[in-house]
């Protein structure tokens, strides 16, 4: 080996020792969209990425409120990091038929689209303090947050393919596992994985409430004996939102659902119960009517006409007058604001089929009653240079307990975003 070659290799070795490794590291992906305030920390250096900025191993990506970052990786996978989120590129190694990609999500929401590999080693995981989601398919959403009880909570929705889920203990040990299929959502709290078939609800969002509507696609049309609502749907005044429609149609029982799923399903099941039967009122079997005819023509013999069964009325009506405590069990928004779980107290005065509500910073002041369903009158107010409109409802399951669901939409005439919450309420003795 010549002296010049040895001198060059020695210089290269010295440079590698004194210059951070990240300078020599190869990019594993790049930013394809940067919205709002996004930072990229690499070897203690804070960078403000732009479109086409490279992403390297160990990079820490942080998004601020109302911000987002879309990243495309060398294995053709795409990750979208929503507002108020923090994620680290822990591992990333990609070859022809081998992939190891591990992302650490400290807080916030990640939406991933991942190409499926056939054969070879294939690891694509999102890890959080609460859970690990390992991709077996192509699409999922992972949210790490803190619930109303100040406990870490992960919500994972599978949009296509399937996921291997692992719930973690506070020390990071795997305490339970499950497989999440497309169209399912899992909530992981305290090492417990609860799966429900309401991923479609989260994908479509919760729409505004209405005093009457149609829930479900497979039932709810009365015939013959008065239109008893089938398990697949309920038509009538009790349907309060798209959440109600979807969860009622799915036939979800709150006894097997916790966390966010329970908050949504409770509203859905109660709403379906309140909706009762609608559709055709039904009639009895028609009979021939006797008429005056010539003696040579026999007349039909009249038969008794059965009385049609009246359609069931909405669920039991309660008097909600009094003071109520409320607590949010699930909060979501797509404006990038932090999901803060609130509690409060309100005073309700019910007079017949109307009521007023006051206190607790609730953006409503009145509404109407149909059975056990209380539909809040939509209300708008100026906020952040635009207008926010709130809609919602609550359903009582007894004279002292119930669930609620609200939705808000903000717009400034050009831009718009929305959010909402679900929760429980109990009457103060």
PDB file of C-alpha atoms in Angstrom, residues 51 69 78 95 108 111 116 140-141 167 216-217 244 253 293 296 366 400 415 429:
ATOM      1  CA  UNK A  51     -40.093  19.246   1.164  1.00  0.00           C
ATOM      2  CA  UNK A  69     -45.394  16.144   8.344  1.00  0.00           C
ATOM      3  CA  UNK A  78     -45.612   6.614   3.842  1.00  0.00           C
ATOM      4  CA  UNK A  95     -33.021  -4.533   1.243  1.00  0.00           C
ATOM      5  CA  UNK A 108     -49.723  12.058  19.030  1.00  0.00           C
ATOM      6  CA  UNK A 111     -51.125   7.311   9.942  1.00  0.00           C
ATOM      7  CA  UNK A 116     -46.674  -5.658   2.044  1.00  0.00           C
ATOM      8  CA  UNK A 140     -53.257   1.699   9.980  1.00  0.00           C
ATOM      9  CA  UNK A 141     -53.625   4.649  12.339  1.00  0.00           C
ATOM     10  CA  UNK A 167     -49.896  -4.240  25.129  1.00  0.00           C
ATOM     11  CA  UNK A 216     -78.569   1.261   9.907  1.00  0.00           C
ATOM     12  CA  UNK A 217     -78.997  -0.295   6.533  1.00  0.00           C
ATOM     13  CA  UNK A 244     -75.156   6.106  16.414  1.00  0.00           C
ATOM     14  CA  UNK A 253     -72.363  -4.174  23.272  1.00  0.00           C
ATOM     15  CA  UNK A 293    -125.175  -8.389  -4.696  1.00  0.00           C
ATOM     16  CA  UNK A 296    -127.659 -15.471  -7.705  1.00  0.00           C
ATOM     17  CA  UNK A 366     -81.078  24.629  25.076  1.00  0.00           C
ATOM     18  CA  UNK A 400     -79.209   9.502  36.867  1.00  0.00           C
ATOM     19  CA  UNK A 415     -60.348  26.726   5.562  1.00  0.00           C
ATOM     20  CA  UNK A 429     -77.835  13.397  44.214  1.00  0.00           C
TER      21      UNK A 429
END
